[in-house]
Amino acid sequence: MEINLTSFEKLDTILKLFDFSNERGGLHIAGLMDSLGHNFNYKLMESILFKLENDGFLRSINQDTNLNGFMAEVKYYFLTIEGEVLQNQGGYVQLEKERLMQLNYLEEDNKRKKRNDRRLICATWAAGLAGFFLLAWDMYKTFCLREH
């Protein structure tokens, strides 16, 4: 059974299970799933760990491990310093909030720039028309209103 979380909350849930100062070593998928009470299926857990590793917040090492008397290669995941910084800054959810705020700011800034551009175009046309009418008035005064 999968819990109802956003993608960013799922990433943060897994990331919070890691501790940079962990002396006992890394965590593997089965251990992580046990820690979460099997709320994440294996495929989802694997994709989340892949994303965290690709983003540079986890690193993985393959180690030979004794599983019930058989040696098997198991992938262990460790938190990187970047991962610890992300944890301390509020995780993926906080990053997404900041990204959306920045996007909103950029959209508002673009709207303001477009509005100012339209105003500048209108002001330029108005100045051109005013100049034309002043020239026309001056020519009218000079040529049509002079005394004969």
PDB file of C-alpha atoms in Angstrom:
ATOM      1  CA  MET A   1       0.000   0.000   0.000  1.00  0.00           C
ATOM      2  CA  GLU A   2       1.391   3.363  -1.016  1.00  0.00           C
ATOM      3  CA  ILE A   3       0.801   6.474   1.064  1.00  0.00           C
ATOM      4  CA  ASN A   4      -0.631   9.585  -0.604  1.00  0.00           C
ATOM      5  CA  LEU A   5       2.254  12.014  -0.865  1.00  0.00           C
ATOM      6  CA  THR A   6       3.406  14.340  -3.597  1.00  0.00           C
ATOM      7  CA  SER A   7       6.547  13.372  -5.490  1.00  0.00           C
ATOM      8  CA  PHE A   8       8.572  15.932  -3.558  1.00  0.00           C
ATOM      9  CA  GLU A   9       7.238  14.672  -0.220  1.00  0.00           C
ATOM     10  CA  LYS A  10       8.198  11.113  -1.200  1.00  0.00           C
ATOM     11  CA  LEU A  11      11.729  12.250  -2.016  1.00  0.00           C
ATOM     12  CA  ASP A  12      11.955  14.113   1.296  1.00  0.00           C
ATOM     13  CA  THR A  13      10.591  11.120   3.233  1.00  0.00           C
ATOM     14  CA  ILE A  14      13.367   8.901   1.920  1.00  0.00           C
ATOM     15  CA  LEU A  15      16.055  11.579   2.273  1.00  0.00           C
ATOM     16  CA  LYS A  16      15.140  12.119   5.943  1.00  0.00           C
ATOM     17  CA  LEU A  17      15.981   8.480   6.716  1.00  0.00           C
ATOM     18  CA  PHE A  18      19.644   9.160   6.033  1.00  0.00           C
ATOM     19  CA  ASP A  19      22.067  10.696   8.508  1.00  0.00           C
ATOM     20  CA  PHE A  20      25.374  12.165   7.347  1.00  0.00           C
ATOM     21  CA  SER A  21      27.070  11.248  10.631  1.00  0.00           C
ATOM     22  CA  ASN A  22      25.808   7.653  10.442  1.00  0.00           C
ATOM     23  CA  GLU A  23      28.622   5.497  11.845  1.00  0.00           C
ATOM     24  CA  ARG A  24      27.070   2.146  10.978  1.00  0.00           C
ATOM     25  CA  GLY A  25      27.266   2.622   7.230  1.00  0.00           C
ATOM     26  CA  GLY A  26      24.813   3.040   4.438  1.00  0.00           C
ATOM     27  CA  LEU A  27      21.259   1.883   3.972  1.00  0.00           C
ATOM     28  CA  HIS A  28      19.952  -0.555   1.377  1.00  0.00           C
ATOM     29  CA  ILE A  29      16.522  -0.752  -0.244  1.00  0.00           C
ATOM     30  CA  ALA A  30      15.182  -3.522   1.993  1.00  0.00           C
ATOM     31  CA  GLY A  31      16.280  -1.659   5.134  1.00  0.00           C
ATOM     32  CA  LEU A  32      14.664   1.532   3.911  1.00  0.00           C
ATOM     33  CA  MET A  33      11.421  -0.263   3.124  1.00  0.00           C
ATOM     34  CA  ASP A  34      11.433  -1.805   6.614  1.00  0.00           C
ATOM     35  CA  SER A  35      11.975   1.663   8.130  1.00  0.00           C
ATOM     36  CA  LEU A  36       8.920   2.957   6.269  1.00  0.00           C
ATOM     37  CA  GLY A  37       6.690   0.016   7.144  1.00  0.00           C
ATOM     38  CA  HIS A  38       6.457  -1.055   3.488  1.00  0.00           C
ATOM     39  CA  ASN A  39       4.511   2.072   2.503  1.00  0.00           C
ATOM     40  CA  PHE A  40       6.669   2.261  -0.631  1.00  0.00           C
ATOM     41  CA  ASN A  41       6.871  -0.534  -3.156  1.00  0.00           C
ATOM     42  CA  TYR A  42      10.249  -1.722  -4.421  1.00  0.00           C
ATOM     43  CA  LYS A  43      10.004  -0.086  -7.853  1.00  0.00           C
ATOM     44  CA  LEU A  44       9.051   3.295  -6.357  1.00  0.00           C
ATOM     45  CA  MET A  45      11.838   3.043  -3.782  1.00  0.00           C
ATOM     46  CA  GLU A  46      14.330   2.193  -6.512  1.00  0.00           C
ATOM     47  CA  SER A  47      13.257   5.160  -8.655  1.00  0.00           C
ATOM     48  CA  ILE A  48      13.415   7.557  -5.677  1.00  0.00           C
ATOM     49  CA  LEU A  49      16.910   6.373  -4.760  1.00  0.00           C
ATOM     50  CA  PHE A  50      17.974   6.704  -8.405  1.00  0.00           C
ATOM     51  CA  LYS A  51      16.690  10.303  -8.484  1.00  0.00           C
ATOM     52  CA  LEU A  52      18.403  11.192  -5.193  1.00  0.00           C
ATOM     53  CA  GLU A  53      21.650   9.681  -6.420  1.00  0.00           C
ATOM     54  CA  ASN A  54      21.467  11.447  -9.812  1.00  0.00           C
ATOM     55  CA  ASP A  55      20.783  14.773  -8.070  1.00  0.00           C
ATOM     56  CA  GLY A  56      23.960  14.247  -6.017  1.00  0.00           C
ATOM     57  CA  PHE A  57      22.267  13.908  -2.631  1.00  0.00           C
ATOM     58  CA  LEU A  58      23.104  10.207  -2.199  1.00  0.00           C
ATOM     59  CA  ARG A  59      25.976   8.027  -3.329  1.00  0.00           C
ATOM     60  CA  SER A  60      25.918   4.282  -3.633  1.00  0.00           C
ATOM     61  CA  ILE A  61      28.460   1.540  -3.081  1.00  0.00           C
ATOM     62  CA  ASN A  62      28.035  -2.120  -3.965  1.00  0.00           C
ATOM     63  CA  GLN A  63      29.188  -4.340  -1.103  1.00  0.00           C
ATOM     64  CA  ASP A  64      29.297  -8.097  -0.686  1.00  0.00           C
ATOM     65  CA  THR A  65      26.951  -9.037   2.134  1.00  0.00           C
ATOM     66  CA  ASN A  66      26.149 -12.335   3.823  1.00  0.00           C
ATOM     67  CA  LEU A  67      22.421 -13.001   3.354  1.00  0.00           C
ATOM     68  CA  ASN A  68      21.330 -16.163   5.164  1.00  0.00           C
ATOM     69  CA  GLY A  69      24.633 -17.891   4.488  1.00  0.00           C
ATOM     70  CA  PHE A  70      24.917 -16.742   0.880  1.00  0.00           C
ATOM     71  CA  MET A  71      27.168 -13.958  -0.329  1.00  0.00           C
ATOM     72  CA  ALA A  72      25.341 -11.388  -2.412  1.00  0.00           C
ATOM     73  CA  GLU A  73      26.223  -7.976  -3.757  1.00  0.00           C
ATOM     74  CA  VAL A  74      23.981  -5.340  -2.176  1.00  0.00           C
ATOM     75  CA  LYS A  75      23.811  -1.659  -3.086  1.00  0.00           C
ATOM     76  CA  TYR A  76      24.194   0.598  -0.035  1.00  0.00           C
ATOM     77  CA  TYR A  77      23.294   4.283  -0.144  1.00  0.00           C
ATOM     78  CA  PHE A  78      25.046   7.044   1.781  1.00  0.00           C
ATOM     79  CA  LEU A  79      24.086  10.678   2.282  1.00  0.00           C
ATOM     80  CA  THR A  80      26.425  13.212   0.654  1.00  0.00           C
ATOM     81  CA  ILE A  81      27.224  16.643   2.054  1.00  0.00           C
ATOM     82  CA  GLU A  82      24.876  18.113  -0.575  1.00  0.00           C
ATOM     83  CA  GLY A  83      22.153  15.836   0.761  1.00  0.00           C
ATOM     84  CA  GLU A  84      22.723  17.043   4.292  1.00  0.00           C
ATOM     85  CA  VAL A  85      22.557  20.665   3.120  1.00  0.00           C
ATOM     86  CA  LEU A  86      19.280  19.901   1.315  1.00  0.00           C
ATOM     87  CA  GLN A  87      17.883  18.277   4.480  1.00  0.00           C
ATOM     88  CA  ASN A  88      18.816  21.340   6.536  1.00  0.00           C
ATOM     89  CA  GLN A  89      17.222  23.697   3.988  1.00  0.00           C
ATOM     90  CA  GLY A  90      13.852  21.954   4.054  1.00  0.00           C
ATOM     91  CA  GLY A  91      14.238  19.339   1.351  1.00  0.00           C
ATOM     92  CA  TYR A  92      12.700  19.095  -2.088  1.00  0.00           C
ATOM     93  CA  VAL A  93       9.399  20.621  -0.943  1.00  0.00           C
ATOM     94  CA  GLN A  94      11.175  23.818   0.108  1.00  0.00           C
ATOM     95  CA  LEU A  95      13.209  23.843  -3.124  1.00  0.00           C
ATOM     96  CA  GLU A  96       9.989  23.593  -5.142  1.00  0.00           C
ATOM     97  CA  LYS A  97       8.372  26.412  -3.145  1.00  0.00           C
ATOM     98  CA  GLU A  98      11.390  28.623  -3.798  1.00  0.00           C
ATOM     99  CA  ARG A  99      11.383  27.685  -7.497  1.00  0.00           C
ATOM    100  CA  LEU A 100       7.690  28.556  -7.800  1.00  0.00           C
ATOM    101  CA  MET A 101       8.235  31.870  -5.998  1.00  0.00           C
ATOM    102  CA  GLN A 102      11.103  32.684  -8.368  1.00  0.00           C
ATOM    103  CA  LEU A 103       8.975  31.703 -11.370  1.00  0.00           C
ATOM    104  CA  ASN A 104       6.123  33.896 -10.116  1.00  0.00           C
ATOM    105  CA  TYR A 105       8.535  36.806  -9.633  1.00  0.00           C
ATOM    106  CA  LEU A 106       9.887  36.363 -13.173  1.00  0.00           C
ATOM    107  CA  GLU A 107       6.366  36.264 -14.628  1.00  0.00           C
ATOM    108  CA  GLU A 108       5.426  39.466 -12.793  1.00  0.00           C
ATOM    109  CA  ASP A 109       8.681  41.078 -13.901  1.00  0.00           C
ATOM    110  CA  ASN A 110       7.984  40.145 -17.538  1.00  0.00           C
ATOM    111  CA  LYS A 111       4.458  41.585 -17.300  1.00  0.00           C
ATOM    112  CA  ARG A 112       5.873  44.825 -15.893  1.00  0.00           C
ATOM    113  CA  LYS A 113       8.476  45.020 -18.663  1.00  0.00           C
ATOM    114  CA  LYS A 114       5.839  44.469 -21.357  1.00  0.00           C
ATOM    115  CA  ARG A 115       3.599  47.141 -19.804  1.00  0.00           C
ATOM    116  CA  ASN A 116       6.512  49.588 -19.681  1.00  0.00           C
ATOM    117  CA  ASP A 117       7.400  48.774 -23.309  1.00  0.00           C
ATOM    118  CA  ARG A 118       3.827  49.529 -24.422  1.00  0.00           C
ATOM    119  CA  ARG A 119       3.866  52.795 -22.476  1.00  0.00           C
ATOM    120  CA  LEU A 120       7.193  53.756 -24.040  1.00  0.00           C
ATOM    121  CA  ILE A 121       5.853  53.058 -27.540  1.00  0.00           C
ATOM    122  CA  CYS A 122       2.750  55.172 -26.859  1.00  0.00           C
ATOM    123  CA  ALA A 123       4.856  57.996 -25.420  1.00  0.00           C
ATOM    124  CA  THR A 124       7.169  57.898 -28.448  1.00  0.00           C
ATOM    125  CA  TRP A 125       4.220  58.134 -30.840  1.00  0.00           C
ATOM    126  CA  ALA A 126       2.715  60.970 -28.795  1.00  0.00           C
ATOM    127  CA  ALA A 127       6.023  62.866 -28.848  1.00  0.00           C
ATOM    128  CA  GLY A 128       6.303  62.333 -32.617  1.00  0.00           C
ATOM    129  CA  LEU A 129       2.761  63.575 -33.225  1.00  0.00           C
ATOM    130  CA  ALA A 130       3.288  66.568 -30.943  1.00  0.00           C
ATOM    131  CA  GLY A 131       6.484  67.418 -32.824  1.00  0.00           C
ATOM    132  CA  PHE A 132       4.686  67.117 -36.152  1.00  0.00           C
ATOM    133  CA  PHE A 133       1.861  69.417 -35.021  1.00  0.00           C
ATOM    134  CA  LEU A 134       4.334  71.961 -33.618  1.00  0.00           C
ATOM    135  CA  LEU A 135       6.192  71.956 -36.933  1.00  0.00           C
ATOM    136  CA  ALA A 136       2.933  72.261 -38.851  1.00  0.00           C
ATOM    137  CA  TRP A 137       1.807  75.152 -36.604  1.00  0.00           C
ATOM    138  CA  ASP A 138       5.132  76.919 -36.994  1.00  0.00           C
ATOM    139  CA  MET A 139       4.964  76.530 -40.798  1.00  0.00           C
ATOM    140  CA  TYR A 140       1.367  77.775 -40.784  1.00  0.00           C
ATOM    141  CA  LYS A 141       2.380  80.838 -38.732  1.00  0.00           C
ATOM    142  CA  THR A 142       5.354  81.521 -40.943  1.00  0.00           C
ATOM    143  CA  PHE A 143       3.758  81.110 -44.346  1.00  0.00           C
ATOM    144  CA  CYS A 144       0.027  81.660 -43.878  1.00  0.00           C
ATOM    145  CA  LEU A 145      -0.271  84.278 -41.166  1.00  0.00           C
ATOM    146  CA  ARG A 146       2.406  86.725 -42.208  1.00  0.00           C
ATOM    147  CA  GLU A 147       1.274  90.132 -43.221  1.00  0.00           C
ATOM    148  CA  HIS A 148       1.265  90.962 -46.920  1.00  0.00           C
TER     149      HIS A 148
END
